Short mmCIF file of N, CA and C in Angstrom, two decimals:
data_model
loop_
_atom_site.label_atom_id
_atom_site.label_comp_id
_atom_site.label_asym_id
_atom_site.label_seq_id
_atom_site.Cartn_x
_atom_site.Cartn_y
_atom_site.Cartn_z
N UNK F 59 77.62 70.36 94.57
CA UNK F 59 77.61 71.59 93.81
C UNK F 59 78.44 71.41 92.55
N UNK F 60 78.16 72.10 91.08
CA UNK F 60 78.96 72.07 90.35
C UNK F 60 80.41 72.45 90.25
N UNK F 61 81.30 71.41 90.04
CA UNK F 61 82.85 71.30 89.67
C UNK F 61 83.33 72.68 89.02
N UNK F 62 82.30 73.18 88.62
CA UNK F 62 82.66 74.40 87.08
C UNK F 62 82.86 75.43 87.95
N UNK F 63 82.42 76.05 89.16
CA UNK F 63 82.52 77.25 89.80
C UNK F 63 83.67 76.53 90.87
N UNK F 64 84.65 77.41 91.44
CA UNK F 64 85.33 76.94 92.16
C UNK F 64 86.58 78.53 92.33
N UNK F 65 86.72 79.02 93.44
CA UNK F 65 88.15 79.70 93.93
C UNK F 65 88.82 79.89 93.02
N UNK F 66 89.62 81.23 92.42
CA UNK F 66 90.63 81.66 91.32
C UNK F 66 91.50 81.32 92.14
N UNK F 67 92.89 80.44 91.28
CA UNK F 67 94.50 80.57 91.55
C UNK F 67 94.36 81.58 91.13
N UNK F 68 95.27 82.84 91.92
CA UNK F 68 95.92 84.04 92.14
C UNK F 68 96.86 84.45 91.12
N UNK F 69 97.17 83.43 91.33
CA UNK F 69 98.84 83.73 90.03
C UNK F 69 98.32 83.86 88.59
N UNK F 70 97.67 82.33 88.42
CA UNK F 70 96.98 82.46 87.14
C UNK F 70 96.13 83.72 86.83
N UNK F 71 95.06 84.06 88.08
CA UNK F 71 94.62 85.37 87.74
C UNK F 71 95.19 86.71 87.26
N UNK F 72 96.09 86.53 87.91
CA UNK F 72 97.04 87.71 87.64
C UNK F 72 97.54 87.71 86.17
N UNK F 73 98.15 86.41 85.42
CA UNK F 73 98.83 86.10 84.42
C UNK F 73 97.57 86.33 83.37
N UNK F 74 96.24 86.34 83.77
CA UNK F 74 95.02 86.31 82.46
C UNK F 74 94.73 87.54 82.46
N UNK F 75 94.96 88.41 83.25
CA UNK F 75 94.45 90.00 83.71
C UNK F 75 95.46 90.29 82.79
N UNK F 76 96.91 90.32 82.49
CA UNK F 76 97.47 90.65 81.69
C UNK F 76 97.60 90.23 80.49
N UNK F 77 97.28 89.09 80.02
CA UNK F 77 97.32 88.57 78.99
C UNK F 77 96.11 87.99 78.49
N UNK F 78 94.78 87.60 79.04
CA UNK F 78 93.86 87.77 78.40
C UNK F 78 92.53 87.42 78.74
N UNK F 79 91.95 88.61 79.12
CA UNK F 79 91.20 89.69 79.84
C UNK F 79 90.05 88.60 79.44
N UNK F 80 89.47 88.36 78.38
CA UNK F 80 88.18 86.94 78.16
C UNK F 80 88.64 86.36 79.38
N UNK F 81 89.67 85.19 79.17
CA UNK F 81 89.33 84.20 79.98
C UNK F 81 89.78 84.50 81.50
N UNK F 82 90.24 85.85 81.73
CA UNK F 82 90.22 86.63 83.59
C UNK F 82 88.67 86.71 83.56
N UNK F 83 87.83 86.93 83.22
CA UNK F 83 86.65 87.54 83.31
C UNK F 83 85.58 86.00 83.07
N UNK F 84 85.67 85.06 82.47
CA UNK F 84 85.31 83.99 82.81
C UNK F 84 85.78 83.48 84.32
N UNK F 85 87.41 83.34 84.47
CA UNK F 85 87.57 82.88 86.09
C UNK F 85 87.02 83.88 87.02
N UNK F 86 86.78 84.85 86.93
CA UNK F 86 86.04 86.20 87.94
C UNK F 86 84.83 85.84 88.11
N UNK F 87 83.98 85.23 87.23
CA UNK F 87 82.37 84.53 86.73
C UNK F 87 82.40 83.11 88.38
N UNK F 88 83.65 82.62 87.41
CA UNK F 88 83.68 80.86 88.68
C UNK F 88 83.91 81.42 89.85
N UNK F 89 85.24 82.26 89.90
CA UNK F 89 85.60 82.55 91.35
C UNK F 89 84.10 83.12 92.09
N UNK F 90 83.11 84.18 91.18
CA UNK F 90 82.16 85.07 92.59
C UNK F 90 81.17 83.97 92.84
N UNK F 91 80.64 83.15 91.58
CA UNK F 91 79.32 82.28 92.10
C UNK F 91 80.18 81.03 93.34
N UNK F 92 81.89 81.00 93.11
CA UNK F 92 81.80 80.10 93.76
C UNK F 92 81.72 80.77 95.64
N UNK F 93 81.95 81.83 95.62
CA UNK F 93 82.55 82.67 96.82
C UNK F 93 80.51 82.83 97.39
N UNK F 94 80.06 82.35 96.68
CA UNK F 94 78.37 82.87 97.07
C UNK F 94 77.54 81.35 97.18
N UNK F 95 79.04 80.53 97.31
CA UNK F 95 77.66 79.46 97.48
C UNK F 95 77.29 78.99 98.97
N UNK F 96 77.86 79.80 99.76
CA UNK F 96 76.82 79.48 101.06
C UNK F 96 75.71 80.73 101.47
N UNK F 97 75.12 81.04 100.08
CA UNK F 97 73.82 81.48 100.03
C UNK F 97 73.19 80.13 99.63
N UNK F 98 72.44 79.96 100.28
CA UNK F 98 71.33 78.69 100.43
C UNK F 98 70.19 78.88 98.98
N UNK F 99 69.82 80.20 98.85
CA UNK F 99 68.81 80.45 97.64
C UNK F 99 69.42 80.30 96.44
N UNK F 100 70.78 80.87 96.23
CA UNK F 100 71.47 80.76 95.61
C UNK F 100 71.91 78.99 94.77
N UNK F 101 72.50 78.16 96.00
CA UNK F 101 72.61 77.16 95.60
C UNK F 101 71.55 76.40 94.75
N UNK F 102 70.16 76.38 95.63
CA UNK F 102 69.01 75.97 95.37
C UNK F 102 68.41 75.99 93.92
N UNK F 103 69.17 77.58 93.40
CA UNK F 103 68.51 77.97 91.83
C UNK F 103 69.55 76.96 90.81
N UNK F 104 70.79 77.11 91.44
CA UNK F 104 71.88 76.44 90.93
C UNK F 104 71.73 74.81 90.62
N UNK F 105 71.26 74.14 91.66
CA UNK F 105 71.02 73.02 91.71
C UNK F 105 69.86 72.66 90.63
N UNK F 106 68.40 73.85 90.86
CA UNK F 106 67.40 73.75 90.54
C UNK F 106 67.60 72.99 88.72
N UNK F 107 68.76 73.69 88.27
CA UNK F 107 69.38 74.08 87.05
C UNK F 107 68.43 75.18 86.48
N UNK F 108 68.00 76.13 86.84
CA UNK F 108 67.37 77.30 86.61
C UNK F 108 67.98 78.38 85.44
N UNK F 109 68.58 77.78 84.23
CA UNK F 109 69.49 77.81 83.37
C UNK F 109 69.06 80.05 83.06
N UNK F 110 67.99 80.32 83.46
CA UNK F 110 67.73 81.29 82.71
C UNK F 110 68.01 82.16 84.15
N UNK F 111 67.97 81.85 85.30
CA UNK F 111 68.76 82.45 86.42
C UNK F 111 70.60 82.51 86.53
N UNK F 112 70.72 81.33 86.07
CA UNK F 112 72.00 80.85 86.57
C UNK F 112 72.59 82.06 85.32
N UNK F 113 72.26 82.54 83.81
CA UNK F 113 72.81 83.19 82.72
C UNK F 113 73.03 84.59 83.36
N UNK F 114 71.19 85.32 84.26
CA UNK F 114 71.52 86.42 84.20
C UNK F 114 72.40 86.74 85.86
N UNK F 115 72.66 85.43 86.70
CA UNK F 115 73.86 85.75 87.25
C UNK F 115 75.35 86.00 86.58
N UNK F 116 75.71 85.00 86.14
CA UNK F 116 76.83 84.67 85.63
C UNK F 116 77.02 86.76 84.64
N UNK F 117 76.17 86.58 83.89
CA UNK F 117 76.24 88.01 83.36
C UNK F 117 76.40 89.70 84.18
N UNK F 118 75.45 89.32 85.03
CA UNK F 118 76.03 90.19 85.88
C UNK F 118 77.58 90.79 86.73
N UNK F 119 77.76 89.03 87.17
CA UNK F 119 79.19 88.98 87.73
C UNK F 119 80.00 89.59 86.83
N UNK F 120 79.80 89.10 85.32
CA UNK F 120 80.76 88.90 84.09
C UNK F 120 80.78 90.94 84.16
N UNK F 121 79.84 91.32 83.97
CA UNK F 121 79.35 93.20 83.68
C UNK F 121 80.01 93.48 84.97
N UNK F 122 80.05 93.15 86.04
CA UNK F 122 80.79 93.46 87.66
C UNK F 122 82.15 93.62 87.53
N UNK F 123 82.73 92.54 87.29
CA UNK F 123 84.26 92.39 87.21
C UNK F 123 84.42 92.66 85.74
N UNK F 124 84.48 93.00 85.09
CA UNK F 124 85.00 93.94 83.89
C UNK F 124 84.89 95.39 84.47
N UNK F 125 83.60 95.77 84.75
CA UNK F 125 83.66 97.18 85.55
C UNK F 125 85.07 97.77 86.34
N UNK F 126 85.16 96.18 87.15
CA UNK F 126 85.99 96.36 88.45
C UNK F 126 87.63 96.61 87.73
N UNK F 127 87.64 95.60 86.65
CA UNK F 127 88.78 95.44 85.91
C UNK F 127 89.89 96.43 85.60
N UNK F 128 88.38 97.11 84.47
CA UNK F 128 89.30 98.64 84.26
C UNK F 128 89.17 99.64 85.49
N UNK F 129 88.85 99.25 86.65
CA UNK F 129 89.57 100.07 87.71
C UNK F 129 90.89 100.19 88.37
N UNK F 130 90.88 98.87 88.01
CA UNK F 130 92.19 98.24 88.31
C UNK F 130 93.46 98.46 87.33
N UNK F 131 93.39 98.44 85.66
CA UNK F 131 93.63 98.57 84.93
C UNK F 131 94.19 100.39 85.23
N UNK F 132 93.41 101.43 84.98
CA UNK F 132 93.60 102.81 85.13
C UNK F 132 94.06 103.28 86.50
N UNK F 133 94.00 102.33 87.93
CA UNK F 133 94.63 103.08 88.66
C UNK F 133 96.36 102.33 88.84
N UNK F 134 96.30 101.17 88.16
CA UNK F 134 97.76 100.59 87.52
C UNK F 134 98.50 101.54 86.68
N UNK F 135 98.08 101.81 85.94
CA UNK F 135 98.75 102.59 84.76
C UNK F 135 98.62 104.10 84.61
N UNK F 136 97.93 104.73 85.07
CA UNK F 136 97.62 106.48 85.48
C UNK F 136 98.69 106.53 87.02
N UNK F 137 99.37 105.02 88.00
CA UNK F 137 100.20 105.50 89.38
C UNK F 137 101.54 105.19 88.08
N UNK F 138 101.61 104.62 87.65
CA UNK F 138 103.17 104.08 86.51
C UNK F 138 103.19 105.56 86.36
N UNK F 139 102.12 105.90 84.98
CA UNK F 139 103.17 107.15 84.55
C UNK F 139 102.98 108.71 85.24
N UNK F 140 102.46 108.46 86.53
CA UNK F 140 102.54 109.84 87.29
C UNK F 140 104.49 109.70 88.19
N UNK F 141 104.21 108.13 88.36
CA UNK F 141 105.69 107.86 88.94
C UNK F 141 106.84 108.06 88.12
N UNK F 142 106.84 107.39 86.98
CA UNK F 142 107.52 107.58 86.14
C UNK F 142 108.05 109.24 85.89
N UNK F 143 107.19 110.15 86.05
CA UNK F 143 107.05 111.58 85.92
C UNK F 143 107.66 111.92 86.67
N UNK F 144 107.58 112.11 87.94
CA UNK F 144 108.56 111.92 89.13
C UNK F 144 110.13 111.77 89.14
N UNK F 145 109.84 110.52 88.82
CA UNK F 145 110.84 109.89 88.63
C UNK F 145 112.24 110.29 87.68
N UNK F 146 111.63 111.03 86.44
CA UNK F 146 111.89 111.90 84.80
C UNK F 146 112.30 113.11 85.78
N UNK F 147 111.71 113.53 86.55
CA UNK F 147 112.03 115.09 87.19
C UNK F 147 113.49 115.06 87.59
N UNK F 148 112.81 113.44 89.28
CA UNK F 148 114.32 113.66 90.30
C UNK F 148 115.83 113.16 88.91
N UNK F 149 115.48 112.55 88.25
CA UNK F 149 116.60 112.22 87.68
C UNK F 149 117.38 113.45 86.95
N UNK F 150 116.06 114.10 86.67
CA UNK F 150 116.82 115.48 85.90
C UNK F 150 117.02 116.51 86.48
N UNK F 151 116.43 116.52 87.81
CA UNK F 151 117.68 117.40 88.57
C UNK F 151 118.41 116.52 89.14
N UNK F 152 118.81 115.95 89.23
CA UNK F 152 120.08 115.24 89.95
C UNK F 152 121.32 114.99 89.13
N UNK F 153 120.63 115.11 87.34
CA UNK F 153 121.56 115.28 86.54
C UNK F 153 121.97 116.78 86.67
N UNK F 154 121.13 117.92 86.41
CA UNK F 154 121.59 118.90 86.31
C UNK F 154 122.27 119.35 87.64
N UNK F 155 121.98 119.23 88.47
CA UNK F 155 122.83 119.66 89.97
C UNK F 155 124.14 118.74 89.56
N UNK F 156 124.62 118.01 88.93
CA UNK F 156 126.02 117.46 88.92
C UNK F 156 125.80 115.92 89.45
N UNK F 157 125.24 115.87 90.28
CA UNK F 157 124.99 114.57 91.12
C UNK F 157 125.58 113.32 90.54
N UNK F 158 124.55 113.24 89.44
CA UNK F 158 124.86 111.88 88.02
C UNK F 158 125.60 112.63 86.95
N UNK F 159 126.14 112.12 86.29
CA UNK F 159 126.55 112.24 85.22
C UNK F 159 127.15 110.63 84.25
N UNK F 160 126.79 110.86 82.88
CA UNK F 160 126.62 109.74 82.11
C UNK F 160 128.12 109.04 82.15
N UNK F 161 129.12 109.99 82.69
CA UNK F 161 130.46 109.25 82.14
C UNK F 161 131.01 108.64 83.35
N UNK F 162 130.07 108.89 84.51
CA UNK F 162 130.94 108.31 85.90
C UNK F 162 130.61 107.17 85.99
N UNK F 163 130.70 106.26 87.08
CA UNK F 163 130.91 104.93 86.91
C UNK F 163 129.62 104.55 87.75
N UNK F 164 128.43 103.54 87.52
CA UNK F 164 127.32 103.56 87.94
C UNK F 164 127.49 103.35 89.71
N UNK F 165 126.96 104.15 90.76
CA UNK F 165 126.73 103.74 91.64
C UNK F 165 125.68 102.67 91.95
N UNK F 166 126.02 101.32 92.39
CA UNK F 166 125.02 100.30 92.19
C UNK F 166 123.75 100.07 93.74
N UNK F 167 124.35 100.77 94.89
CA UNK F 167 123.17 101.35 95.89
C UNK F 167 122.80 102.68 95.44
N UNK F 168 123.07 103.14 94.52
CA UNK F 168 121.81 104.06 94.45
C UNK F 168 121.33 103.95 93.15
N UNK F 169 121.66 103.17 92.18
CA UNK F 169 120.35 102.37 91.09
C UNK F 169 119.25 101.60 92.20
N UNK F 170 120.40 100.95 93.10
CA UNK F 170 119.34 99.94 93.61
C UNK F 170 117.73 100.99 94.44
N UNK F 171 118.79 101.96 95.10
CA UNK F 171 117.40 102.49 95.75
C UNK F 171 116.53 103.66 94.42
N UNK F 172 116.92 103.76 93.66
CA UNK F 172 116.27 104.72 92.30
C UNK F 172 115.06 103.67 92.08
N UNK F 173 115.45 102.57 91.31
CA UNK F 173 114.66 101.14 91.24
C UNK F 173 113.66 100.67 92.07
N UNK F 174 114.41 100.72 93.71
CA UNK F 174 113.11 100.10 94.27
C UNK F 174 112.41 100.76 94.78
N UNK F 175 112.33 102.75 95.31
CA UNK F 175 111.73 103.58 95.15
C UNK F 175 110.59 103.28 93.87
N UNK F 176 110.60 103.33 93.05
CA UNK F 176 109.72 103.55 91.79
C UNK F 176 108.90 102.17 92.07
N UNK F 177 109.54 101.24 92.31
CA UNK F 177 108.91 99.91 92.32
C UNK F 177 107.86 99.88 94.32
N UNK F 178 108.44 100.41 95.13
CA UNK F 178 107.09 100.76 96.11
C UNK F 178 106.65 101.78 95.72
N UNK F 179 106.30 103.03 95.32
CA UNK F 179 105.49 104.24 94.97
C UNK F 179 104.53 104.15 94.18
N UNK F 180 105.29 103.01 93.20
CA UNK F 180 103.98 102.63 91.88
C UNK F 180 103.09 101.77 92.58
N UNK F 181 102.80 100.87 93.11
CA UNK F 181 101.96 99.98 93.98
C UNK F 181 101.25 101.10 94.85
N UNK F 182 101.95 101.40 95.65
CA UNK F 182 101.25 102.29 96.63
C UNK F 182 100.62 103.94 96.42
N UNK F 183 101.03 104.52 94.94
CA UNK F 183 100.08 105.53 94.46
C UNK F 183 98.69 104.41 94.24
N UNK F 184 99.05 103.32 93.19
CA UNK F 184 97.80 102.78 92.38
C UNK F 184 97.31 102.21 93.58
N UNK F 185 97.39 101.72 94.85
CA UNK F 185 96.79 100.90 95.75
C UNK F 185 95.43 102.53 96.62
N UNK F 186 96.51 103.84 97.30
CA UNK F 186 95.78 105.04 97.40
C UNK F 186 94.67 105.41 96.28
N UNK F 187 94.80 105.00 95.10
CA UNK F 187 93.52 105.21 94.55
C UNK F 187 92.78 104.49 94.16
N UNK F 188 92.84 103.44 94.89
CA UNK F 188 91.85 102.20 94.77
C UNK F 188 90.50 102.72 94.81
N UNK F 189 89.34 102.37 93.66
CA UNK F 189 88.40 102.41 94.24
C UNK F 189 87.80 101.00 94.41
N UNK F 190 88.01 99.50 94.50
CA UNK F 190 87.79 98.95 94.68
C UNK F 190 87.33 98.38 95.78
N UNK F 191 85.90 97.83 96.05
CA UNK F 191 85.58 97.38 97.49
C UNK F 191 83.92 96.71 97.20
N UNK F 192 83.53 95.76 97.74
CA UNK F 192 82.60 95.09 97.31
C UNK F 192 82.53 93.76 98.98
N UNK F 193 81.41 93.52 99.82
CA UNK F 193 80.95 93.84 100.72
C UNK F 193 81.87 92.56 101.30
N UNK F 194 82.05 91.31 101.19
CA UNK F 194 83.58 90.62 100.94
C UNK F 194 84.64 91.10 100.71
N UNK F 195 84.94 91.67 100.14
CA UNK F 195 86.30 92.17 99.57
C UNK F 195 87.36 91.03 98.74
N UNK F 196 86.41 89.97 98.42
CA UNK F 196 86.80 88.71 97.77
C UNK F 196 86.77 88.71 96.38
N UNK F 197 86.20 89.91 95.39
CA UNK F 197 85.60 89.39 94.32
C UNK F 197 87.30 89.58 93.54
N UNK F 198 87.28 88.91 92.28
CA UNK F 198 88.89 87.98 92.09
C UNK F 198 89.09 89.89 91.34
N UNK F 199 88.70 90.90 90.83
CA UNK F 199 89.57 92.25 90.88
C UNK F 199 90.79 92.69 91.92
N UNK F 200 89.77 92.58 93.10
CA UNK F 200 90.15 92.89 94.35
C UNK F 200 91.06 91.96 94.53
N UNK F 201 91.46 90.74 94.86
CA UNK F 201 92.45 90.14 94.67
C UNK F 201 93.50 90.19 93.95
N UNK F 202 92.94 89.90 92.84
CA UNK F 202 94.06 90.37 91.87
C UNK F 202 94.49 91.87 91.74
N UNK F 203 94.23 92.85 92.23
CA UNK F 203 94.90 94.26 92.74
C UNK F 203 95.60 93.80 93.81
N UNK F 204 95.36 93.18 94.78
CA UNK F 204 95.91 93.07 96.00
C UNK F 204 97.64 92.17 95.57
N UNK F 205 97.29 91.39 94.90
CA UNK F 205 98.71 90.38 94.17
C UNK F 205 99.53 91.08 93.60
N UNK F 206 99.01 91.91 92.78
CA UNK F 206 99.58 93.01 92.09
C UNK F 206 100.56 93.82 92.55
N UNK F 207 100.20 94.56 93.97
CA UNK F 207 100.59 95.27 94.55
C UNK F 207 101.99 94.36 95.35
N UNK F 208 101.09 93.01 95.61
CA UNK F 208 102.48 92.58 95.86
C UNK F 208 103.79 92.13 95.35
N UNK F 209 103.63 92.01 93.95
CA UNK F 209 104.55 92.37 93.29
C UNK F 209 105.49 92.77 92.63
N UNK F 210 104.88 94.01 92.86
CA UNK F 210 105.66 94.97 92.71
C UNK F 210 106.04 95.70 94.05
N UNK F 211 105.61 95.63 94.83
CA UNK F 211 106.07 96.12 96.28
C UNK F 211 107.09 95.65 97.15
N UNK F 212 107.12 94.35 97.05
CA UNK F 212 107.86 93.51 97.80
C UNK F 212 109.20 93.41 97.06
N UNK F 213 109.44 93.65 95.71
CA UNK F 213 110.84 93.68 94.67
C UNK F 213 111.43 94.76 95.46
N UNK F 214 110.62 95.64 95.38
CA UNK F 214 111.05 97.52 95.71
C UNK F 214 111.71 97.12 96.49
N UNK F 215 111.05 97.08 97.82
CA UNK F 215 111.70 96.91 99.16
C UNK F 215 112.97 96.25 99.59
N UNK F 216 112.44 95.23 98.85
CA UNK F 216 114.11 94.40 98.79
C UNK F 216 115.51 95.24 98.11
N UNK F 217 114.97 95.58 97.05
CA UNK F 217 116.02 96.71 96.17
C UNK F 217 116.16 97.80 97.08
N UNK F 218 115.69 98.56 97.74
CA UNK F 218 115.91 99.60 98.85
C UNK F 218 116.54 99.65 100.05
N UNK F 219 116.20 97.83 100.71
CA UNK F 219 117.61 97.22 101.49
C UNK F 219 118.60 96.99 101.31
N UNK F 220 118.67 96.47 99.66
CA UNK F 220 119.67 96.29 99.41
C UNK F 220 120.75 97.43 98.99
N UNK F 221 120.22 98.37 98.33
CA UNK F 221 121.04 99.21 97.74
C UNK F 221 121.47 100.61 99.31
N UNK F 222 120.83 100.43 100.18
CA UNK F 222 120.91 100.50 101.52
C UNK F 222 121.99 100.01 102.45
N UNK F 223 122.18 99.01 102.00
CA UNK F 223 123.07 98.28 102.66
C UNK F 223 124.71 98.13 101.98
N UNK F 224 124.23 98.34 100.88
CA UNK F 224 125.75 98.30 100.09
C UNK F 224 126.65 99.64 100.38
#
């Protein structure tokens, strides 16, 4: 089978989703034809070099995962600044009830749990409004949401033990 289609690194996916969305959407192209090659018809056209099949796959995938993209994209950034909002509230009543104030001396377990609160809520609003799902659950969006989430989820948590524990 051709060398050119082959499994997305994760990380890298993640690093092109943010920085540049062409060449995420080319590896989304390699990663699905490669995730479909034990379709037998599939291979067959592939092999065939059926150049005018193999385009309006590749295009499709390419129209698929861009679709999928900015799903991923808007339920990333619509859970940030609903959290963030939240977040703008508890701080401002906690200022106004007395709680915080700018001149006292930072409590560093409860930055830590302020921090890693925001850092699990944001993952897990944008993960609750996933609409992502496709009959695998392999195609490299879906992954790369799934990495995502762990990224930012797994910091939180740690910051929430920690500032927990102090």
């Amino acid at each position: 089978m051709d060398e050119k289609y082959r499994r997305a690194n994760m990380l890298l996916a993640v690093l092109l989703f943010f920085t540049n969305r062409k060449k995420y959407l080319e590896l989304a192209v390699t990663h699905a034809v490669a995730l479909n090659f034990d379709n037998h018809a599939l291979i067959e056209k592939f092999e065939e070099g059926d150049q005018d099949f193999i385009n309006k796959t590749e295009e499709r995938i390419r129209h698929d995962s861009t679709e999928m993209s900015k799903v991923v994209d808007i339920s990333l950034w619509i859970s940030f600044f609903y959290i963030l909002l939240v977040s703008i509230i508890a701080f401002s009543v906690a200022y106004i009830s007395g709680s915080i104030n700018f001149s006292l001396p930072l409590e560093y377990s409860k930055v830590s749990i302020f921090i890693g609160t925001i850092l699990v809520a944001w993952p897990t609003l944008m993960e609750l409004g996933g609409k992502l799902q496709t009959w695998g659950g392999e195609s490299l969006p879906e992954l790369t949401h799934k990495v995502i989430f762990k990224i930012l989820f797994i910091p939180g948590a740690c910051l929430l033990l920690i500032g927990a524990a102090l």
